[in-house]
Coordinates of C-alpha atoms in Angstrom, one line a residue:
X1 CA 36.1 -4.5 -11.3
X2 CA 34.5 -6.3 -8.2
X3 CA 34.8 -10.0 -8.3
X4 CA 31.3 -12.0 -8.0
X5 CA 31.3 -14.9 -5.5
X6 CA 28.8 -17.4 -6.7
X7 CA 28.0 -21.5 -5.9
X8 CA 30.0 -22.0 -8.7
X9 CA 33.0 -20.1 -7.7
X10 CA 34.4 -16.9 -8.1
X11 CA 33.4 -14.9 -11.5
X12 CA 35.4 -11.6 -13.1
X13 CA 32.7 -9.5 -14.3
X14 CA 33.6 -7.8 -17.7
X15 CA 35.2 -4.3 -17.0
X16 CA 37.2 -3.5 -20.9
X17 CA 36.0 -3.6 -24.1
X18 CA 37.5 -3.5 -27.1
X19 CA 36.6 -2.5 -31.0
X20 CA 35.4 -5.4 -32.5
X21 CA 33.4 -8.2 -30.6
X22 CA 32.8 -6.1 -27.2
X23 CA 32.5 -2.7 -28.2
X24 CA 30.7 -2.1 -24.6
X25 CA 30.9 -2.8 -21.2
X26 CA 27.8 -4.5 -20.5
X27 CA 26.6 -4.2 -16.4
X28 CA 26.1 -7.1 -13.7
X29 CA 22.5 -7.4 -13.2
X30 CA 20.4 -8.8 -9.8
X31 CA 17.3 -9.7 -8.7
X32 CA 15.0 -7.7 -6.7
X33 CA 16.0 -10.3 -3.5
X34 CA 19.5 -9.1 -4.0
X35 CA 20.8 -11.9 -5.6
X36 CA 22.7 -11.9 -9.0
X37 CA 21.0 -12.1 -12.0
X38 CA 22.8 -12.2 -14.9
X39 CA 27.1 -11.8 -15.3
X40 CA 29.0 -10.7 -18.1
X41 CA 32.5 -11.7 -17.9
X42 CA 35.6 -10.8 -18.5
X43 CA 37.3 -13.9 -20.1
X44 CA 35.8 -16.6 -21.1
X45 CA 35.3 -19.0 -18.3
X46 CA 34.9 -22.8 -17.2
X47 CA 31.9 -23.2 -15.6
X48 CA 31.2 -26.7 -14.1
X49 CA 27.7 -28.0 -14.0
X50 CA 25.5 -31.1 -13.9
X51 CA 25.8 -31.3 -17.5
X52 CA 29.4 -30.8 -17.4
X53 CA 32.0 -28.2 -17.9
X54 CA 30.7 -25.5 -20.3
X55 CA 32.9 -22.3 -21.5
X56 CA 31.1 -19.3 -20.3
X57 CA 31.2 -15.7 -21.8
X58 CA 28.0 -14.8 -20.0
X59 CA 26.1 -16.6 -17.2
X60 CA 22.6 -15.8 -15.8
X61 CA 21.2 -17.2 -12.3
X62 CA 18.0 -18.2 -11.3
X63 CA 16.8 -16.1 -7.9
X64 CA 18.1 -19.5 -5.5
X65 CA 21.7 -18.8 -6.7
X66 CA 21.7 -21.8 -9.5
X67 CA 22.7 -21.0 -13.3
X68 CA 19.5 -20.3 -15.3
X69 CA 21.7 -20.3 -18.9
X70 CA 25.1 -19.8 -19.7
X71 CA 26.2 -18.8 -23.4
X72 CA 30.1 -19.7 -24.2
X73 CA 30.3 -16.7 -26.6
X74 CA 28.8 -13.1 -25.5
X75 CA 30.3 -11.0 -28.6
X76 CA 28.2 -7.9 -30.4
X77 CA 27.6 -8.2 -33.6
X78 CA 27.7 -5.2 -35.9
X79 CA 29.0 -3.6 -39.3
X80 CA 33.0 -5.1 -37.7
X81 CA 32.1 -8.2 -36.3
X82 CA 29.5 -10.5 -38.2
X83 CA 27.9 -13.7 -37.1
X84 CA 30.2 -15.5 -39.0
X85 CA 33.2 -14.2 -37.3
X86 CA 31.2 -15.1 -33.8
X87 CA 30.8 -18.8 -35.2
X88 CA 34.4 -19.0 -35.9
X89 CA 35.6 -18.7 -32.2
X90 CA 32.6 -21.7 -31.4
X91 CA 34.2 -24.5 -30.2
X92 CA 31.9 -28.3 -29.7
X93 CA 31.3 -29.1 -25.8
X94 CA 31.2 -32.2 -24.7
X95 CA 27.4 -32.7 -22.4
X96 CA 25.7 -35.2 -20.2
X97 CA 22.0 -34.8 -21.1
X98 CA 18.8 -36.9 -20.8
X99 CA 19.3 -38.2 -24.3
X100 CA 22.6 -39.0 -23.7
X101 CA 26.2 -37.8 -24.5
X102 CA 26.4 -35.2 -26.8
X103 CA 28.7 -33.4 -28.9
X104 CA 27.8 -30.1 -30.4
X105 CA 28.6 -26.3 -30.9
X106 CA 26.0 -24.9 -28.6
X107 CA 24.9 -20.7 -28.2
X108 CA 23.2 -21.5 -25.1
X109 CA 22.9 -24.2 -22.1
X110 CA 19.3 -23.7 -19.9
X111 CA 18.8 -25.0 -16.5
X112 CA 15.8 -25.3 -13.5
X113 CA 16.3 -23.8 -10.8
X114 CA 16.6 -27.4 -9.3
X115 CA 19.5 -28.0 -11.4
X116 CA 18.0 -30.4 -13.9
X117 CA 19.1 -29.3 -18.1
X118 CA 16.6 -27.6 -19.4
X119 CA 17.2 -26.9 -23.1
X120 CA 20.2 -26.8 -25.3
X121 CA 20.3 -23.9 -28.0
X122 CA 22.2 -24.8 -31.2
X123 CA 24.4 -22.9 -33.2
X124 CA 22.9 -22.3 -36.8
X125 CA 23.7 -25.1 -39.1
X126 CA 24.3 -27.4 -35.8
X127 CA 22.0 -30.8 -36.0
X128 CA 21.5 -33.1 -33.4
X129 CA 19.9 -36.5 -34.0
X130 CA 17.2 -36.8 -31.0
X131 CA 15.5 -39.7 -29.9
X132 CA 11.7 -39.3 -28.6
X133 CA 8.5 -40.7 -28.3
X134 CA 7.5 -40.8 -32.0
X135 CA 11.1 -42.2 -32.9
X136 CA 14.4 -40.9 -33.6
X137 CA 14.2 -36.9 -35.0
X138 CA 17.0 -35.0 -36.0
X139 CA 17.2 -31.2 -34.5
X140 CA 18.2 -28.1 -35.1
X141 CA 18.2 -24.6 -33.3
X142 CA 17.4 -26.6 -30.2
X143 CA 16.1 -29.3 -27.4
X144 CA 14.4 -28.8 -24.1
X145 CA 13.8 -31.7 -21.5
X146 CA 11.1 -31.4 -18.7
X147 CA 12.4 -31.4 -15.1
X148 CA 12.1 -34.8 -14.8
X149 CA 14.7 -35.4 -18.0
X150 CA 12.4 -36.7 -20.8
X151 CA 12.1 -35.1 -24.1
X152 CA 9.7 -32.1 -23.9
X153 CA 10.2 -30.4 -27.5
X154 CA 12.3 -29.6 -30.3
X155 CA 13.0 -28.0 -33.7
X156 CA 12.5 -30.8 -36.7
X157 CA 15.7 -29.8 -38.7
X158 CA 13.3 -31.2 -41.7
X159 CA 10.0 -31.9 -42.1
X160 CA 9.1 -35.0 -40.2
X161 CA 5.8 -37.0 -39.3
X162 CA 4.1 -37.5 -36.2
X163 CA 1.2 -39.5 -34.4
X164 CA -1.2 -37.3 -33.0
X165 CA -4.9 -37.3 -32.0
X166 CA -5.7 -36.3 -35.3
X167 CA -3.7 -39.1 -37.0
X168 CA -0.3 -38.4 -39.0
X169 CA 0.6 -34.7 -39.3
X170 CA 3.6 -33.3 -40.3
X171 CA 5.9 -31.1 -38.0
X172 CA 8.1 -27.9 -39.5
X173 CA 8.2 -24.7 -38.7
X174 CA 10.3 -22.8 -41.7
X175 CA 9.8 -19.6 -39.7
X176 CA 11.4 -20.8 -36.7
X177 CA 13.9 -18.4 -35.2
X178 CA 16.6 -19.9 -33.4
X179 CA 16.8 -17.2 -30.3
X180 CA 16.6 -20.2 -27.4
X181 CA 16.4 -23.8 -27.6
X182 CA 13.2 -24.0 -24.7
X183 CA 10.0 -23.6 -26.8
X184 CA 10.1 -25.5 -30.5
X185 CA 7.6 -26.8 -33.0
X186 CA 7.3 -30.2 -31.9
X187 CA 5.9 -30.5 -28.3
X188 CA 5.1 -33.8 -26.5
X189 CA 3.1 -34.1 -22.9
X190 CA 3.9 -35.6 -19.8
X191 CA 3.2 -39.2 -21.1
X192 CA 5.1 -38.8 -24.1
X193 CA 2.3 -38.0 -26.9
X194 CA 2.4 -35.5 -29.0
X195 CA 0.5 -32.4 -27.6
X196 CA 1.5 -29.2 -30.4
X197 CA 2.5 -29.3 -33.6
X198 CA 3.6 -26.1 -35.9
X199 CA 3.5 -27.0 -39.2
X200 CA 2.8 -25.7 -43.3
X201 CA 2.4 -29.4 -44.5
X202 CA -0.7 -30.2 -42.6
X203 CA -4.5 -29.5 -42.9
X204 CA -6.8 -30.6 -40.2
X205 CA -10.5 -31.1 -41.0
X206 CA -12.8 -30.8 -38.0
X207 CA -16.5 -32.5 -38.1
X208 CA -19.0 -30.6 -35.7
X209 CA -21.7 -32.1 -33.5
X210 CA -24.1 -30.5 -35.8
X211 CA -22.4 -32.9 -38.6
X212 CA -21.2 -30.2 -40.7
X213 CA -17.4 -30.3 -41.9
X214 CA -14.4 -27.0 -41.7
X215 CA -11.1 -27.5 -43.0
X216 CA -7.8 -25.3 -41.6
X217 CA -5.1 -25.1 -43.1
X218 CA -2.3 -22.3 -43.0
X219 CA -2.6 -19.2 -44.5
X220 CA -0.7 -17.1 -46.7
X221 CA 1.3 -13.9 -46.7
X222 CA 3.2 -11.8 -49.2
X223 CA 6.5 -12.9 -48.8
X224 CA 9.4 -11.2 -47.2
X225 CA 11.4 -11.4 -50.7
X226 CA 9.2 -10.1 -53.4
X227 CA 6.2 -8.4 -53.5
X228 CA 4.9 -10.9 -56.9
X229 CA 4.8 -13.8 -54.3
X230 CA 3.1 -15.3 -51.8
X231 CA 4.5 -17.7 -48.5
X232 CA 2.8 -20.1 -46.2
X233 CA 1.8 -19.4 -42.7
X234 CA 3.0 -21.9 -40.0
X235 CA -0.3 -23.2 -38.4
X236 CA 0.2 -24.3 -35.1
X237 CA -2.4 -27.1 -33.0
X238 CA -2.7 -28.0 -29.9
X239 CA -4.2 -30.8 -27.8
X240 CA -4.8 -30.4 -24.6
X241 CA -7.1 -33.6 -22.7
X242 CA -10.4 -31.7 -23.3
X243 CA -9.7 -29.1 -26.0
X244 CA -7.8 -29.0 -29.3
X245 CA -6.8 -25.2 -30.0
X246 CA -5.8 -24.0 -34.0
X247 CA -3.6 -21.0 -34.8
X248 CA -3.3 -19.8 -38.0
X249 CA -2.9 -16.4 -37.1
X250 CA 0.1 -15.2 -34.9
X251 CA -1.4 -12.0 -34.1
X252 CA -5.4 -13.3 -33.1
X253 CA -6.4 -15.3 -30.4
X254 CA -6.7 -19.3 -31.0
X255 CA -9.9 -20.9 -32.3
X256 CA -10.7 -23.5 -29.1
X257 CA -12.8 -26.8 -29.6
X258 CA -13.8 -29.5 -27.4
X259 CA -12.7 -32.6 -28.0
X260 CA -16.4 -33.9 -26.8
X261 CA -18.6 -34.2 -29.6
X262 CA -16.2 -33.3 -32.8
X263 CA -14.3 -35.2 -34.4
X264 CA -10.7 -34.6 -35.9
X265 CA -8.8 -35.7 -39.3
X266 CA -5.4 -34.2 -40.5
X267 CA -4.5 -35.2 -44.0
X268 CA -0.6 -33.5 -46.3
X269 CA -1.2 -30.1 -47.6
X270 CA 1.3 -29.1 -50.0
X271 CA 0.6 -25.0 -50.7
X272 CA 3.0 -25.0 -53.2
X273 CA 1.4 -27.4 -55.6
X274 CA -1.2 -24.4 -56.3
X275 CA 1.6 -23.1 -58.3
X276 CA 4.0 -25.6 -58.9
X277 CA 6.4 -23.5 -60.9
X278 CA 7.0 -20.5 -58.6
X279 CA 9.9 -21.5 -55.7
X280 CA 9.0 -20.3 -52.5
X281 CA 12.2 -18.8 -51.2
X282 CA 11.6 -17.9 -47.9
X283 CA 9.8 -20.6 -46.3
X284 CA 8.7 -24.5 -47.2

């Protein structure tokens, strides 16, 4: 054991483990200046910080010394020690955030290196109602805030409606894995308009300069729980000031357009109306 001196005080790396939640001893990491990257500790710890005092079970650092994330619960989960039993030690914490004060159980807390929050990670089943430039939307897995505090994007906890260039479409991402608050399905620029969208519920219909019409709209897949069935694809679009980019496919390359010269509708596409009595279990 070797104590770690930090801007934040003294920290007790972890040096035991034990046979359910840390079944390893997991190393101090640094950068390649030196500096510490990333602590595991030994007890859970009170770490104070802009946003306030957060319980800290592991605590990473940006290469200037501040915190990049801390997580309040650090346990391994396996065959002894489920998720469930990791959500059962989570605790609410009590934050100062650019959306106010909030009250949640959180698995991770995300600063810049300036100090600023950056994202807030949420535990599964955790909401949080979020106000933003296209009104008030309520969140799950997670927030992030731009350096400069305003809302930068976030995780619709249900399907919900948005202004865009395109007109109305409608942001949800069913596939949306809850690994880090900082990158969601609804994104907004620096002015406070909606600039991405991921969704299943949308189909945009582009007119070319040429006058001819092409509609995308998300894709299918056989689904993860039977073979006899098949799921929607989250699309994802993007505006940008000169371009507006469409995804349908995680694994190719975006199809690019210019805004000059085209012209952009979305209208609701519900997939599931194809077959109206098969339940899609998986995804929306």
């Amino acid at each position: 054991m070797q104590i770690i001196s930090t801007q934040y005080g003294e920290l007790v790396p972890q040096h035991t483990s034990d046979d359910l939640r840390k079944r390893e001893i997991l190393p101090v990491e640094f950068h390649g200046s030196g500096g510490v990257k990333s602590v595991p500790l030994e007890n859970q710890t009170m770490i104070a910080t802009p946003a306030g005092d957060i319980p800290a079970e592991l605590v990473s650092f940006h290469e200037n010394g501040t915190i990049n994330r801390i997580f309040p619960l650090n346990g391994k989960l396996s065959g002894y020690w489920s998720q469930d039993d990791e959500a059962g030690l989570a605790r609410p914490v009590t934050l100062t955030t650019p959306i106010g004060l909030v009250r949640a159980k959180v698995l991770s807390v995300s600063f810049y290196d300036n100090r600023s929050l950056r994202s807030l990670t949420l535990w599964p089943g955790e909401t949080l109602s979020v106000p933003t430039p296209a009104g008030p939307v309520e969140a799950r897995i997670g927030v992030s805030f731009t350096p400069e505090g305003k809302v930068r994007s976030l995780e619709p906890a249900k399907p919900v409606t948005v202004p865009t260039r395109a007109g109305e479409m409608t942001a949800y991402d069913p596939d949306a894995v809850g690994v880090n608050g900082d990158a969601n399905s609804l994104v907004f620029d620096e002015d406070g308009k909606v600039c991405q969208v991921i969704t299943t519920l949308t189909k945009l219909t582009v007119v070319h300069p040429d006058g001819h019409t092409h509609c995308h709209i998300p894709e299918t897949r056989e689904s993860l729980c039977s073979e006899a069935e098949q799921e929607v694809v989250p699309m994802t679009v993007t505006f940008t000031r000169d371009a507006v980019s469409v995804s349908t496919d995680p694994d190719a390359a975006p199809l690019v357009l210019p805004r000059e010269g085209h012209v952009f509708f979305a209208e609701p596409h519900l997939p599931q109306l194809a077959n109206p009595f098969v339940a899609l279990h998986c995804s929306v």
